[in-house]
Coordinates of C-alpha atoms in Angstrom, one line a residue:
X697 CA 130.2 59.5 82.5
X698 CA 128.8 60.2 86.0
X699 CA 125.4 61.8 86.1
X700 CA 125.3 65.6 86.5
X701 CA 121.8 65.6 87.8
X702 CA 121.2 66.5 91.5
X703 CA 119.5 64.0 93.7
X704 CA 115.7 64.7 94.0
X705 CA 116.1 65.4 97.7
X706 CA 118.6 68.2 97.1
X707 CA 115.7 70.7 96.4
X708 CA 114.6 70.2 100.0
X709 CA 118.0 71.4 101.4
X710 CA 117.7 75.0 100.5
X711 CA 119.0 77.3 103.3
X712 CA 116.7 80.1 104.3
X713 CA 118.9 83.1 104.7
X714 CA 117.9 85.8 107.1
X715 CA 117.3 89.3 105.7
X716 CA 120.6 91.2 105.9
X717 CA 120.7 93.7 108.8
X718 CA 121.3 96.6 106.4
X719 CA 118.1 95.9 104.6
X720 CA 116.1 95.7 107.8
X721 CA 117.6 99.0 108.9
X722 CA 116.9 100.4 105.4
X723 CA 113.2 99.4 105.7
X724 CA 112.9 100.8 109.2
X725 CA 114.4 104.1 108.2
X726 CA 112.3 104.3 105.1
X727 CA 109.2 103.9 107.1
X728 CA 110.3 106.6 109.6
X729 CA 110.8 109.0 106.6
X730 CA 107.4 108.1 105.0
X731 CA 105.6 108.7 108.3
X732 CA 107.5 112.0 108.7
X733 CA 109.1 110.9 112.0
X734 CA 112.2 111.8 110.2
X735 CA 111.2 115.0 108.5
X736 CA 112.3 116.4 105.1
X737 CA 115.5 118.3 105.5
X738 CA 116.3 116.7 108.9
X739 CA 120.0 116.0 109.5
X740 CA 120.6 112.3 110.0
X741 CA 123.4 111.5 112.5
X742 CA 124.7 107.9 112.4
X743 CA 125.3 107.6 116.1
X744 CA 121.7 108.8 116.9
X745 CA 120.1 106.5 114.4
X746 CA 122.2 103.6 115.7
X747 CA 121.0 104.3 119.2
X748 CA 117.4 104.8 118.0
X749 CA 117.3 101.5 116.1
X750 CA 119.5 99.4 118.4
X751 CA 122.2 98.6 115.9
X752 CA 125.8 99.5 115.2
X753 CA 126.8 102.4 112.9
X754 CA 127.9 100.1 110.0
X755 CA 124.4 99.0 109.0
X756 CA 123.2 102.6 109.4
X757 CA 125.9 103.8 107.0
X758 CA 125.0 101.0 104.5
X759 CA 121.3 101.8 104.8
X760 CA 122.0 105.5 104.2
X761 CA 123.8 104.7 101.0
X762 CA 120.8 102.6 99.8
X763 CA 118.4 105.4 100.8
X764 CA 120.5 107.9 98.9
X765 CA 120.5 105.8 95.7
X766 CA 116.7 105.7 95.8
X767 CA 116.2 109.4 96.5
X768 CA 115.0 109.2 100.1
X769 CA 118.2 110.7 101.6
X770 CA 120.7 113.3 100.3
X771 CA 124.4 112.8 101.1
X772 CA 126.1 116.2 101.1
X773 CA 129.9 116.2 101.2
X774 CA 131.1 118.2 104.2
X775 CA 127.7 118.3 105.8
X776 CA 126.4 114.7 106.1
X777 CA 123.1 112.9 105.4
X778 CA 119.8 114.7 105.2
X779 CA 116.3 113.4 104.6
X780 CA 115.4 114.4 101.0
X781 CA 113.0 117.3 100.7
X782 CA 110.8 116.6 97.6
X783 CA 110.5 119.4 95.1
X784 CA 107.3 120.6 93.5
X785 CA 108.4 119.0 90.3
X786 CA 108.9 115.6 91.9
X787 CA 105.4 115.7 93.4
X788 CA 103.9 116.8 90.1
X789 CA 105.6 114.1 88.2
X790 CA 104.8 111.3 90.6
X791 CA 101.2 112.2 91.1
X792 CA 100.7 112.6 87.3
X793 CA 101.9 109.1 86.8
X794 CA 99.7 107.9 89.7
X795 CA 96.6 109.5 88.1
X796 CA 97.2 107.7 84.8
X797 CA 97.9 104.3 86.5
X798 CA 95.1 104.5 89.1
X799 CA 92.6 106.0 86.7
X800 CA 93.1 102.9 84.5
X801 CA 92.9 100.7 87.7
X802 CA 89.5 102.2 88.5
X803 CA 88.2 101.7 85.0
X804 CA 89.2 98.0 84.9
X805 CA 87.9 97.4 88.4
X806 CA 84.5 98.7 87.5
X807 CA 84.3 96.4 84.5
X808 CA 84.8 93.2 86.5
X809 CA 84.3 93.9 90.2
X810 CA 82.0 91.6 92.2
X811 CA 80.1 91.9 95.5
X812 CA 83.1 90.6 97.5
X813 CA 85.4 93.3 96.0
X814 CA 82.9 96.0 96.7
X815 CA 82.6 94.8 100.3
X816 CA 86.4 95.0 100.7
X817 CA 86.3 98.6 99.4
X818 CA 83.4 99.5 101.7
X819 CA 85.2 98.1 104.7
X820 CA 88.3 100.2 103.9
X821 CA 86.2 103.3 103.5
X822 CA 84.7 102.6 107.0
X823 CA 88.2 102.1 108.5
X824 CA 89.4 105.4 106.9
X825 CA 86.3 107.3 108.2
X826 CA 86.8 105.8 111.7
X827 CA 90.5 106.9 111.6
X828 CA 89.3 110.4 110.5
X829 CA 86.8 110.6 113.4
X830 CA 89.5 109.8 115.9
X831 CA 92.1 112.0 114.3
X832 CA 94.3 109.0 113.7
X833 CA 96.7 110.2 111.0
X834 CA 98.6 107.0 110.6
X835 CA 95.3 105.1 110.4
X836 CA 94.0 107.5 107.7
X837 CA 97.2 107.2 105.6
X838 CA 97.2 103.4 105.9
X839 CA 93.5 103.0 105.0
X840 CA 94.0 105.4 102.1
X841 CA 97.0 103.4 100.7
X842 CA 95.2 100.1 101.2
X843 CA 92.0 101.3 99.4
X844 CA 94.0 102.5 96.4
X845 CA 95.9 99.3 96.3
X846 CA 92.7 97.3 96.6
X847 CA 91.2 99.1 93.6
X848 CA 94.3 98.1 91.5
X849 CA 94.1 94.5 92.7
X850 CA 90.5 94.4 91.6
X851 CA 91.5 95.6 88.2
X852 CA 93.0 92.1 87.6
X853 CA 96.0 93.5 85.9
X854 CA 99.2 92.3 87.6
X855 CA 101.5 94.5 85.6
X856 CA 99.5 97.5 86.6
X857 CA 99.7 96.4 90.2
X858 CA 103.5 96.2 90.0
X859 CA 103.7 99.7 88.7
X860 CA 101.3 101.1 91.3
X861 CA 103.2 99.4 94.1
X862 CA 106.4 101.1 93.0
X863 CA 104.9 104.6 93.6
X864 CA 102.9 103.6 96.7
X865 CA 105.6 104.5 99.2
X866 CA 106.1 108.0 97.7
X867 CA 102.4 108.6 97.6
X868 CA 102.1 107.8 101.3
X869 CA 105.0 110.2 102.0
X870 CA 103.3 113.0 100.2
X871 CA 99.9 112.2 101.6
X872 CA 100.9 112.1 105.3
X873 CA 101.1 115.9 105.9
X874 CA 97.8 116.6 104.2
X875 CA 95.7 113.6 105.4
X876 CA 94.0 115.8 108.1
X877 CA 93.3 118.7 105.7
X878 CA 91.9 116.4 103.0
X879 CA 89.9 114.7 105.6
X880 CA 86.1 114.4 104.9
X881 CA 86.5 115.5 101.3
X882 CA 89.0 112.7 100.5
X883 CA 86.8 110.0 102.0
X884 CA 83.7 111.4 100.3
X885 CA 85.5 111.0 97.0
X886 CA 86.4 107.5 97.9
X887 CA 82.8 106.8 98.6
X888 CA 81.7 108.1 95.2
X889 CA 84.5 106.0 93.6
X890 CA 83.2 102.8 95.2
X891 CA 79.7 103.7 94.1
X892 CA 80.8 104.0 90.5
X893 CA 82.8 100.8 90.6
X894 CA 79.8 99.0 92.1
X895 CA 77.5 100.2 89.3
X896 CA 80.1 99.1 86.7
X897 CA 80.4 102.6 85.4
X898 CA 84.0 102.4 84.2
X899 CA 84.2 105.9 82.7
X900 CA 82.9 107.6 85.8
X901 CA 85.1 105.5 88.1
X902 CA 88.2 106.5 86.1
X903 CA 87.2 110.2 86.1
X904 CA 86.6 110.3 89.8
X905 CA 90.0 108.6 90.5
X906 CA 91.8 111.1 88.3
X907 CA 90.1 114.1 89.9
X908 CA 90.7 112.6 93.3
X909 CA 94.5 112.4 92.6
X910 CA 94.5 116.0 91.2
X911 CA 92.9 117.3 94.4
X912 CA 95.5 115.5 96.5
X913 CA 98.2 117.2 94.4
X914 CA 96.6 120.6 94.8
X915 CA 96.3 120.1 98.6
X916 CA 99.9 119.2 98.8
X917 CA 101.0 122.3 96.9
X918 CA 98.7 124.6 98.9
X919 CA 100.2 123.2 102.1
X920 CA 103.7 123.9 100.8
X921 CA 102.7 127.5 100.0
X922 CA 101.4 127.9 103.6
X923 CA 104.4 126.3 105.1
X924 CA 107.3 127.0 102.7
X925 CA 110.0 125.8 105.2
X926 CA 108.3 122.4 105.7
X927 CA 110.0 120.7 102.8
X928 CA 112.7 123.2 101.9
X929 CA 115.7 123.1 104.3
X930 CA 119.1 124.6 103.8
X931 CA 122.3 122.5 103.9
X932 CA 123.1 123.3 107.5
X933 CA 122.0 121.0 110.3
X934 CA 118.4 121.3 111.1
X935 CA 117.2 121.0 114.7
X936 CA 116.8 117.3 115.3
X937 CA 113.9 115.6 116.9
X938 CA 114.4 112.5 118.9
X939 CA 111.6 110.0 118.6
X940 CA 111.1 106.5 119.7
X941 CA 111.5 103.8 117.0
X942 CA 111.3 100.0 117.0
X943 CA 114.6 98.2 117.3
X944 CA 115.5 96.1 114.3

């Protein structure tokens, strides 16, 4: 019988397939939502999005379906597509999960962190404080997300990192509108967290992280109370804002 084994060189003939356009459009739109360039409740018009991103309407339509399935966009029969407006319950549930996951991350990081890991955390704190000083919201959000991710990486638990990564985008979405208000307090909390990790004080590091997450939750809820229309929009078309976006 002829051999069914593939020639050894066959493994070198794999074809690198480009990322489908709908997935690139999906990623671009998701980032616009996270950064609030597409605001909660905003009506999403396919033709406008196609023009903004430099693509046809078909990948826009496909991306909207994907975003809808993951809770970033609401498709309302008879009205169209709208950026999802997160409810208080959604925020509570996600940040509760985040507190548990990242509290454990901080505890494990304190048990095994080395000088190199502490230096990484200090550098991210410096970047966040610099962004705060220059009122760079995007920079603050990015530094905040990277610092939290770094703590989880330093925990050495890959499964924990996978779970934290799953909620990271949602956390950035919720953190963006309060980054300025949290400001100095948030980065002072980060500094105390890094101090506890450097000392190897696992219990204190875990407590600081949980309290830090709770203050973020409270700040978000207070902002909603002060601006009740920010994340709660009716089904009709909301006034649209045209913003520049990178072509995909």
